[in-house]
Short mmCIF file of C-alpha atoms in Angstrom, two decimals:
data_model
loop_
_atom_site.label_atom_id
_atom_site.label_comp_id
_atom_site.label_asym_id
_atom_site.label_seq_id
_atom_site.Cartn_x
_atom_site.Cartn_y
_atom_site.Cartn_z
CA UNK A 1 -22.63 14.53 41.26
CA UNK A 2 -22.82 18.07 39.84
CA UNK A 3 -26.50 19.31 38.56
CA UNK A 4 -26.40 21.80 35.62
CA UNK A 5 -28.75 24.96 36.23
CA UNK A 6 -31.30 25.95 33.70
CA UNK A 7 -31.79 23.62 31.48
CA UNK A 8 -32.46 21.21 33.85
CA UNK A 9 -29.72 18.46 32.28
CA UNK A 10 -27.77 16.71 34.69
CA UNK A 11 -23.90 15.98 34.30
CA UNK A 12 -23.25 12.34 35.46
CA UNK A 13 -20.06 11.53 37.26
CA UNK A 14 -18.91 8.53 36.02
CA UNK A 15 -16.19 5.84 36.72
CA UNK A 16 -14.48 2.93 34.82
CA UNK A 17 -13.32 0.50 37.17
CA UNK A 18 -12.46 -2.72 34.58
CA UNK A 19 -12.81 -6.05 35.68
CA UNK A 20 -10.66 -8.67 33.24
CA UNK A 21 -11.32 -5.98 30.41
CA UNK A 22 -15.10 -6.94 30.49
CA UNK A 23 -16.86 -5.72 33.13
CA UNK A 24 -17.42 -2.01 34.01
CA UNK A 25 -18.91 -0.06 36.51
CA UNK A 26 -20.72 2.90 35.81
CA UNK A 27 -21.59 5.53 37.98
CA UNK A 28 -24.92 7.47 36.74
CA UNK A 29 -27.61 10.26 38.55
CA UNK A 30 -28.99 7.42 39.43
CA UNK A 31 -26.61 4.77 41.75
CA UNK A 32 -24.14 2.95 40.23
CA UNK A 33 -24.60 0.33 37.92
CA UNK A 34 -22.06 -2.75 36.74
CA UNK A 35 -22.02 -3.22 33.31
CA UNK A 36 -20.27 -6.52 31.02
CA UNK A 37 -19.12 -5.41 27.63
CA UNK A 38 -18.73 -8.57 24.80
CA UNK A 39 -17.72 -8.44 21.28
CA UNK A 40 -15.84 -5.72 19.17
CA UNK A 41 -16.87 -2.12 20.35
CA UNK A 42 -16.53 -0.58 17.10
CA UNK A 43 -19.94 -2.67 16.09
CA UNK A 44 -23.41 -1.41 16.93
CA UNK A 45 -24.63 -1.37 20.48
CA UNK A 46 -27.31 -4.31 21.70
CA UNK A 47 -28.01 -3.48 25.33
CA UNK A 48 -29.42 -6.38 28.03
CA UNK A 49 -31.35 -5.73 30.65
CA UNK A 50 -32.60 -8.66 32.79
CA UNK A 51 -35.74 -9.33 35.19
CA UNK A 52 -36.36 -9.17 38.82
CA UNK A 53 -33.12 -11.25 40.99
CA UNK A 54 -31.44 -11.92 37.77
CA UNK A 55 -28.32 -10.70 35.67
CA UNK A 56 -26.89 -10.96 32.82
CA UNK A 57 -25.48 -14.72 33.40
CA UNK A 58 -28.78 -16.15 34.84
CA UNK A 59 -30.95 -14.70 32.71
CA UNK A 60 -28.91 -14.50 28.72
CA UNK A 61 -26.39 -17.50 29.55
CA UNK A 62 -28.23 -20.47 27.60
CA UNK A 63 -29.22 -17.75 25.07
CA UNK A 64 -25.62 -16.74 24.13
CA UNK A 65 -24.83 -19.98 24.42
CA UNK A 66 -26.92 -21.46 21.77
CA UNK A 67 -24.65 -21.26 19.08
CA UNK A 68 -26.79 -19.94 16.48
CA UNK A 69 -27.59 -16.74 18.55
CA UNK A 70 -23.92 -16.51 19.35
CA UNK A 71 -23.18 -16.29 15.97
CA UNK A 72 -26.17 -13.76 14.97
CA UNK A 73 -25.67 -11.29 17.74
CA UNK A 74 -21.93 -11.51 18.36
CA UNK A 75 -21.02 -11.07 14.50
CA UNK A 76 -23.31 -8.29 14.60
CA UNK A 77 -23.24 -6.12 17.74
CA UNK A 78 -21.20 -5.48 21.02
CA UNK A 79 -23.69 -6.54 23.58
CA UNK A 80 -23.58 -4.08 26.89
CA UNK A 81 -25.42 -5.87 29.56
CA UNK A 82 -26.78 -4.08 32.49
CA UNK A 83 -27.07 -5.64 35.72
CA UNK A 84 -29.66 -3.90 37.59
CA UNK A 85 -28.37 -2.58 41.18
CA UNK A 86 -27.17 -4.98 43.32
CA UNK A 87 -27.78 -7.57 40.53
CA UNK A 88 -23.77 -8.18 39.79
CA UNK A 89 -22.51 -11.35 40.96
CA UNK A 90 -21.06 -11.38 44.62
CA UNK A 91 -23.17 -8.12 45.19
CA UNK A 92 -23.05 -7.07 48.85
CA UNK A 93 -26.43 -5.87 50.14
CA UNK A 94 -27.48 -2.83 49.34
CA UNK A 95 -27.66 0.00 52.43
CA UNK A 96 -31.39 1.21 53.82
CA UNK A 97 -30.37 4.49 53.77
CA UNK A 98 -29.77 4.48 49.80
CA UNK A 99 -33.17 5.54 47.83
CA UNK A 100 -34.98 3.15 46.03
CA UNK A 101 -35.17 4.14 42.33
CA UNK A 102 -38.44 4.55 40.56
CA UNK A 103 -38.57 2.91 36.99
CA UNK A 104 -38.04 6.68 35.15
CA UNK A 105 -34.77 6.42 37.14
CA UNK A 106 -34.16 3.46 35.79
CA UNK A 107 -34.43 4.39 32.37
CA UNK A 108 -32.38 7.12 33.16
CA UNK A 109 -29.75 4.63 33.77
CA UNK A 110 -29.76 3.29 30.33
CA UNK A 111 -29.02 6.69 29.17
CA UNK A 112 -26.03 7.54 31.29
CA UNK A 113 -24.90 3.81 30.57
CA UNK A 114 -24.81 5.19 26.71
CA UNK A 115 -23.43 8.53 27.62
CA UNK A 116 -20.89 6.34 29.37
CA UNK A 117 -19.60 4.25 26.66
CA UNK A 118 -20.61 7.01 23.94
CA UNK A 119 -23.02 4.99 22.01
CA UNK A 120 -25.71 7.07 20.31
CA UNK A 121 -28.73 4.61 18.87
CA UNK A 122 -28.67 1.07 20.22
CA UNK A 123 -30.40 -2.43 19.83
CA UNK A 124 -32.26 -3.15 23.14
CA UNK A 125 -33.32 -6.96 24.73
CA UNK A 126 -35.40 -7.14 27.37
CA UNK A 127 -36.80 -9.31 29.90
CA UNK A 128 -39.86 -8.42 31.38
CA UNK A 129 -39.26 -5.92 34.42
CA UNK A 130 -36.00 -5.49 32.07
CA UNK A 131 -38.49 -5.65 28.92
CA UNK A 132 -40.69 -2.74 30.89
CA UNK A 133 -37.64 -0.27 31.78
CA UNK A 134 -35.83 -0.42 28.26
CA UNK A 135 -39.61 0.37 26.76
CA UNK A 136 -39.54 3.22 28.61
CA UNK A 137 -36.09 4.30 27.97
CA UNK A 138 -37.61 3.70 24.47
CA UNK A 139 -40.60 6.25 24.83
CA UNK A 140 -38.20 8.69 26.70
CA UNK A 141 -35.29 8.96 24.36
CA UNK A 142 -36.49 7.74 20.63
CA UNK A 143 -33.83 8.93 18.72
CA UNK A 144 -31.82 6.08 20.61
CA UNK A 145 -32.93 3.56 20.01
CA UNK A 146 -33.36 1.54 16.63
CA UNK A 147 -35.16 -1.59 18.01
CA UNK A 148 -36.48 -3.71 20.37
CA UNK A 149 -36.32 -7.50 21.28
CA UNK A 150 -38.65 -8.24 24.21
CA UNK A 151 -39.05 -11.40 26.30
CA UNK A 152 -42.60 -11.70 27.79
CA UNK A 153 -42.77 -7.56 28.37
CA UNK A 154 -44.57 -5.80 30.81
CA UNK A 155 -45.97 -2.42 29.68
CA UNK A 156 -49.06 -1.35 32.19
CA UNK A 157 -49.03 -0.85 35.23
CA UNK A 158 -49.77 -3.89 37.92
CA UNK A 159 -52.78 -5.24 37.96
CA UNK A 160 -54.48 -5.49 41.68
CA UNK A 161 -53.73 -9.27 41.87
CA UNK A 162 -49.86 -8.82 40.58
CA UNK A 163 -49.22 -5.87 42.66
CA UNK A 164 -50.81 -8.03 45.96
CA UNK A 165 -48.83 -11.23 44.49
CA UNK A 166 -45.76 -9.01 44.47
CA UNK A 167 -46.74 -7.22 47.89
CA UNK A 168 -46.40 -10.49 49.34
CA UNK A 169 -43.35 -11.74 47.66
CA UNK A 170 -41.68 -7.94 49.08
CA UNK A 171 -42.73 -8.78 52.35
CA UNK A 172 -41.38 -11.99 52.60
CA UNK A 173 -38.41 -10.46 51.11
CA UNK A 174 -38.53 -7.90 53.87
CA UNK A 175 -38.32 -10.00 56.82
CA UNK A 176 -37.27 -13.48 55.52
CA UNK A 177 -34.60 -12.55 52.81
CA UNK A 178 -33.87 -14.49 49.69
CA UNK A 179 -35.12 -17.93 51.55
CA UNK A 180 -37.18 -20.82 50.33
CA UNK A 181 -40.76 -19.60 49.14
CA UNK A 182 -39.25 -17.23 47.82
CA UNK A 183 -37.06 -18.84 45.41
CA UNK A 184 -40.27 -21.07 44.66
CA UNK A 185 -42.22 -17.84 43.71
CA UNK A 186 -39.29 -16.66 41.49
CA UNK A 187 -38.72 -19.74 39.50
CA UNK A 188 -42.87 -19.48 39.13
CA UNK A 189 -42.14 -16.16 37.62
CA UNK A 190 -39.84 -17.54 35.40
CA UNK A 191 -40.92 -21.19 34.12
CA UNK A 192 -43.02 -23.15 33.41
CA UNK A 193 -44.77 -25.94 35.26
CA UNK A 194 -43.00 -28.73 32.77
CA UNK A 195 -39.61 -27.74 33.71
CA UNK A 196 -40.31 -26.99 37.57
CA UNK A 197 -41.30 -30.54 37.74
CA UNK A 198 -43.53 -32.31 40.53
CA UNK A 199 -43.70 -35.27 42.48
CA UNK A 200 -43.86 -37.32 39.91
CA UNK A 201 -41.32 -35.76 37.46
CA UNK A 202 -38.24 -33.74 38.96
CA UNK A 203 -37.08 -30.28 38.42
CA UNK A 204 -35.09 -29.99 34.73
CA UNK A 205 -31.41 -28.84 35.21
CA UNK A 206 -32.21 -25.61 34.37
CA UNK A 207 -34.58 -24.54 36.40
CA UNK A 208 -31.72 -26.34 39.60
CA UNK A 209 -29.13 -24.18 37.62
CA UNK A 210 -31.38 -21.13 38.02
CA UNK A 211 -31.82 -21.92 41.78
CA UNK A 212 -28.46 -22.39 42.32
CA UNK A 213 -27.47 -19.03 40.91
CA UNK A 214 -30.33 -17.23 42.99
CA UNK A 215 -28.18 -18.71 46.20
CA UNK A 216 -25.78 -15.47 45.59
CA UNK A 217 -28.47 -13.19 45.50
CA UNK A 218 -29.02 -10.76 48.43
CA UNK A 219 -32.75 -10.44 49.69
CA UNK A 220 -32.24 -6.68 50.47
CA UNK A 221 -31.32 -5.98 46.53
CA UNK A 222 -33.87 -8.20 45.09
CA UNK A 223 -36.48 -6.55 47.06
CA UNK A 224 -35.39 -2.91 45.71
CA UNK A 225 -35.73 -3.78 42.08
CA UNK A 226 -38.82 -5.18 42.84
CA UNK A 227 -40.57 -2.77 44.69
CA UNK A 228 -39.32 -0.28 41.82
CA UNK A 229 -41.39 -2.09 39.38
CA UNK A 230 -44.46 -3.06 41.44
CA UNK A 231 -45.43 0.45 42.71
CA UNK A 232 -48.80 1.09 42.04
CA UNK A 233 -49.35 5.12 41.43
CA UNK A 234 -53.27 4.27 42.23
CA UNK A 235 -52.99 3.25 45.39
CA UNK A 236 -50.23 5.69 46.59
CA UNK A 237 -52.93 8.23 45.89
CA UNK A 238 -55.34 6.57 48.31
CA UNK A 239 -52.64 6.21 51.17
CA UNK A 240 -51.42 10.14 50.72
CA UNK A 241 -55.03 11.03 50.53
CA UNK A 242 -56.28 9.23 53.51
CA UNK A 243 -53.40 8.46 55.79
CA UNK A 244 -51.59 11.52 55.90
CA UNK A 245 -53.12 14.53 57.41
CA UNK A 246 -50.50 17.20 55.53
CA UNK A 247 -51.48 16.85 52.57
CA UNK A 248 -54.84 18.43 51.17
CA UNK A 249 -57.01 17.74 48.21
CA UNK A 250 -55.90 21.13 46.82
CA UNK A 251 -52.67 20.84 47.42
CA UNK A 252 -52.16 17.70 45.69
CA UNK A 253 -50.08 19.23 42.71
CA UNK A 254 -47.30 19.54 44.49
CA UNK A 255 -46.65 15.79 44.98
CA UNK A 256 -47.45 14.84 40.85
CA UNK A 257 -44.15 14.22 40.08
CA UNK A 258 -43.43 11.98 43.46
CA UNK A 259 -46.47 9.95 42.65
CA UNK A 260 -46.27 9.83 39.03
CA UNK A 261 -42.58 8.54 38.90
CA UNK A 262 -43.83 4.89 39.86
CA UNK A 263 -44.67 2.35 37.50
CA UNK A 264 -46.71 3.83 34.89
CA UNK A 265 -48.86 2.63 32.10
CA UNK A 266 -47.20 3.02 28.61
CA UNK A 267 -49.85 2.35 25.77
CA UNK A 268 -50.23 5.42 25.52
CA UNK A 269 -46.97 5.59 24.02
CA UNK A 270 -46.06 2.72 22.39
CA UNK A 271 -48.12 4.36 18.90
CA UNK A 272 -45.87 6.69 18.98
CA UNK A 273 -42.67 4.21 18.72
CA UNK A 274 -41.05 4.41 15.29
CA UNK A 275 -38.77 1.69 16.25
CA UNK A 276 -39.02 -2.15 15.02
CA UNK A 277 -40.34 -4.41 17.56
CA UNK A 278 -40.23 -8.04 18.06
CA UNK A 279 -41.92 -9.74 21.01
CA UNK A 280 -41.68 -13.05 22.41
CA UNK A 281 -43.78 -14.46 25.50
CA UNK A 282 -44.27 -18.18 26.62
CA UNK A 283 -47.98 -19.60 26.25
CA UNK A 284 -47.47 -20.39 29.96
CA UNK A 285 -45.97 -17.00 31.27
CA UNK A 286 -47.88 -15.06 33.93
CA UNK A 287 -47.19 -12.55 31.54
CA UNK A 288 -48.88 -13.69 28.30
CA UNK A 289 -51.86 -11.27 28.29
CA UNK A 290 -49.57 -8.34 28.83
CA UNK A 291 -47.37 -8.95 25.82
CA UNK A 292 -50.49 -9.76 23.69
CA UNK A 293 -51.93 -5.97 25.23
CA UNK A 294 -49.04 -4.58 24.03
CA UNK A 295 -48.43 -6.01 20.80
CA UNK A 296 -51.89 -4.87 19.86
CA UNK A 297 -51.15 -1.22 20.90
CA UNK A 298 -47.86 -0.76 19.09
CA UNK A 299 -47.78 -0.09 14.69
CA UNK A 300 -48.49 -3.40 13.26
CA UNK A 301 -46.27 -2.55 10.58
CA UNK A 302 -43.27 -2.13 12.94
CA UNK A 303 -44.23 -5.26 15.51
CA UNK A 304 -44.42 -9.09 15.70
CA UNK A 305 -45.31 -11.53 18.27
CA UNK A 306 -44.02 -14.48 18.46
CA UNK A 307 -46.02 -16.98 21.26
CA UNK A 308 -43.36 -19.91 22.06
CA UNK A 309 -45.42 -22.96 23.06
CA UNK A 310 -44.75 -24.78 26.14
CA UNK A 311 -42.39 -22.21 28.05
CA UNK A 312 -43.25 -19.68 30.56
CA UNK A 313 -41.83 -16.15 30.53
CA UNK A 314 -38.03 -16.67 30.86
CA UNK A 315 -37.57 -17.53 27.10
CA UNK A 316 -33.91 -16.64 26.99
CA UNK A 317 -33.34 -19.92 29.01
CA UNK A 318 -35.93 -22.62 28.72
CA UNK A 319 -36.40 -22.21 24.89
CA UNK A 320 -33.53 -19.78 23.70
CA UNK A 321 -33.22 -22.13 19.68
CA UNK A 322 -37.18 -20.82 19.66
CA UNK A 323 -35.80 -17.42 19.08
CA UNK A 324 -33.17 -17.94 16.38
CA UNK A 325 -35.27 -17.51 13.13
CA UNK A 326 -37.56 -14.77 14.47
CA UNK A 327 -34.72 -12.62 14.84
CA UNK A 328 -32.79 -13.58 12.24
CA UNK A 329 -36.39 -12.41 9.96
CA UNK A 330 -35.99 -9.14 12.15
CA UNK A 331 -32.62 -8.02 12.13
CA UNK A 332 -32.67 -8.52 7.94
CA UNK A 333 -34.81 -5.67 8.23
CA UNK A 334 -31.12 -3.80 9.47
CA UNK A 335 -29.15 -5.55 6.47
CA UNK A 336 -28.22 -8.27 9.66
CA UNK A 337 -27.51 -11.35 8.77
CA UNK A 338 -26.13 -14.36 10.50
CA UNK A 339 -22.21 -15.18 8.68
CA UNK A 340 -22.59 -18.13 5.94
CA UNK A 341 -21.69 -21.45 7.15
CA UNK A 342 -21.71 -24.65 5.19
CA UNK A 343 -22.49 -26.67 8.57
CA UNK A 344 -25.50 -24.50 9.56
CA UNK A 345 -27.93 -25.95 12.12
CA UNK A 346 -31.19 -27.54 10.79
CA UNK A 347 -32.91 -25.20 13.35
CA UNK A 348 -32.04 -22.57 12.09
CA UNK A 349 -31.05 -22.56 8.09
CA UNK A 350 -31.18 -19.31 6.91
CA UNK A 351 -27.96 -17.47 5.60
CA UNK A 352 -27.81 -14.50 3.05
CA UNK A 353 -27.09 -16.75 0.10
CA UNK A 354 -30.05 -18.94 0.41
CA UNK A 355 -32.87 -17.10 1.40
CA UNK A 356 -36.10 -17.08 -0.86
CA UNK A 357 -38.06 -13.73 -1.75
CA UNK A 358 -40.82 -15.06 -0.59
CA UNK A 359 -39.77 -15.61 3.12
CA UNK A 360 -39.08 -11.97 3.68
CA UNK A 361 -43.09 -11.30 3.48
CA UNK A 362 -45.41 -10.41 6.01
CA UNK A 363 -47.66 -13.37 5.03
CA UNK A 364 -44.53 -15.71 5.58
CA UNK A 365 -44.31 -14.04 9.40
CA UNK A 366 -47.79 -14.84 9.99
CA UNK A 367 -47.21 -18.79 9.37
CA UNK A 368 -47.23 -20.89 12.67
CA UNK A 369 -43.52 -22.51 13.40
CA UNK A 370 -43.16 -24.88 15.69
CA UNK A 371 -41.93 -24.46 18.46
CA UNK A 372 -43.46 -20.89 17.93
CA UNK A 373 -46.50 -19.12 16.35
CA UNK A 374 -46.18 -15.81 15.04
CA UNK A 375 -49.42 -13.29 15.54
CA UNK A 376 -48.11 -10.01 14.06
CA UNK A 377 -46.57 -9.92 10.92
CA UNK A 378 -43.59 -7.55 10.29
CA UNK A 379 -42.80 -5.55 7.38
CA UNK A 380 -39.10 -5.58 6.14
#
């Protein structure tokens, strides 16, 4: 990788190495990255990113395959999914002696993925620890990107009890790999109690599906992206300040940027987002007061929430037919529509030809629809 002087840009090697036409992998600054390419690449851009020990299969599958979503995304967009490191399926594990990227590098990623594939302002979807890096890929680099779709989105940084609940899931990780508890804690993460079952009522195929898939990952790789997102900048400054004799309170400067390149809070920034955003979180998601926090910090003229009733954060796959009219409402806003079709599901009704004046209001956004309630309304 060659490093431009002066300016301080970098010029990113990169590498096409197709698999079936579809999947590409794309060497940044940053690591490489492997990257599936669907639809016609002439469209606009929507780029995936997924959450912690998922990919683009595990985590969009039931969502692409829900037919109206198919038909909304894929008539509109070539979707570029990014699997984080080590994410891909049949990933080896990852070597030691490769450095563990903080989340700015990981947004950096997302902008040598565009560079790549020459894309200048996309459509982003996110899922939480995905949800968290394309928001700051959004706060870095504005001018590309036009809106975003988040799925139960982090935006601060951890809390003490999820950075000690993660602490524990990386050390189990650690010395145990990708084994049992593990898994448990994941599909926690991800669903809720309803479809992880009990002893009364079994797991729902989904959430066996989910654990099935999790099989392939590798312990080593899950436990990089993890510890990427769970890095607390607080208590790095305690441990460099009290554990480690070279470095002096006045001399603290010169280890800002190390420290500050961990997991970072973003309200801050989010006012300062002129994109559209549309936010969906599960009323049972460990993850439902940070999407509320951050729906209340962003423009309410350029954000909705949308709260999906009994799901937990992993929308995408428990309750993917709960997203279908929310984002139909928001893409309009683009001149996006989902293509006519005289057999159009019940679920989801709306085409361009039969759509009322009066739905396109904020007021109309703010109604609750079951399975969903809506607490920010949207201007179109």
């Amino acid at each position: 990788m060659a490093e431009s002087s002066g300016s301080g840009s970098v010029s990113v090697d990169v590498e096409r190495i197709s698999f079936g036409g579809k999947d590409h992998l794309v060497r940044t600054r940053c690591g490489s990255v492997t990257v599936a390419v669907y639809g016609d690449e002439d469209k606009p851009a929507l780029i995936t990113y997924p959450d912690v020990a998922l990919n683009y299969l595990s985590c969009f599958q039931a969502f692409f395959f829900c037919p109206e979503v198919a038909s909304l995304l894929l008539h509109n967009f070539c979707v570029y999914h990014i699997n984080p490191q080590g994410h891909e399926m049949g990933a080896a594990p990852m070597s030691s002696d490769v450095p563990v990227p903080s989340v700015d590098d990981l947004a950096d990623q997302v902008a040598d993925v565009l560079d790549f594939f020459s894309l200048g302002s996309v459509m982003c979807l996110g899922v939480t620890a995905g949800a968290y890096v394309l928001t700051l890929f959004a706060t870095k680099y504005r001018e590309r990107v036009i809106g975003l779709m988040l799925v139960s989105p982090l935006c601060k940084s951890p809390s003490w009890s999820e950075w000690l609940y993660n602490k524990v899931l990386l050390n189990l990780l650690y010395y145990y790999g990708n084994q049992g508890l593990v898994k448990e804690c994941l599909l926690q993460r991800y669903f809720s109690k309803k479809l992880r079952g009990d002893a009364q009522c079994p797991e729902s195929d989904i959430v066996r599906a989910s654990r099935s898939l999790l099989d392939d990952k590798q312990g080593e790789n899950i436990w990089r992206f993890l510890h990427s997102i769970n890095e607390y900048v607080a208590i790095r400054l305690f441990f460099f300040i009290f554990f480690n004799e070279r470095i002096h309170l006045w001399n603290l400067d010169a280890h800002t940027g190390f420290l500050s390149t961990r997991r970072h809070d973003l309200t801050d920034s989010l006012k300062k987002l002129q994109c559209r955003t549309l936010i969906f979180v599960g009323e049972s998601s460990q993850f439902h007061e940070d999407a509320i926090h951050m729906a209340t910090k962003l423009d309410r003229r350029y954000c909705a929430l949308v709260e999906v009733q009994d799901c937990g954060s992993l929308v995408t796959e428990e309750q993917p037919h709960a997203m279908v009219m929310p984002m139909e409402y928001f893409l309009m806003g683009y001149g996006l529509y989902r293509p006519y079709q005289l057999s159009s599901s019940p679920r989801s009704p709306l085409s361009p030809c039969c759509i009322s004046p009066e739905l396109l209001s904020p007021e109309s956004m703010g109604v609750k629809l079951k399975p969903i309630k809506t607490r920010v309304g949207i201007s179109l």
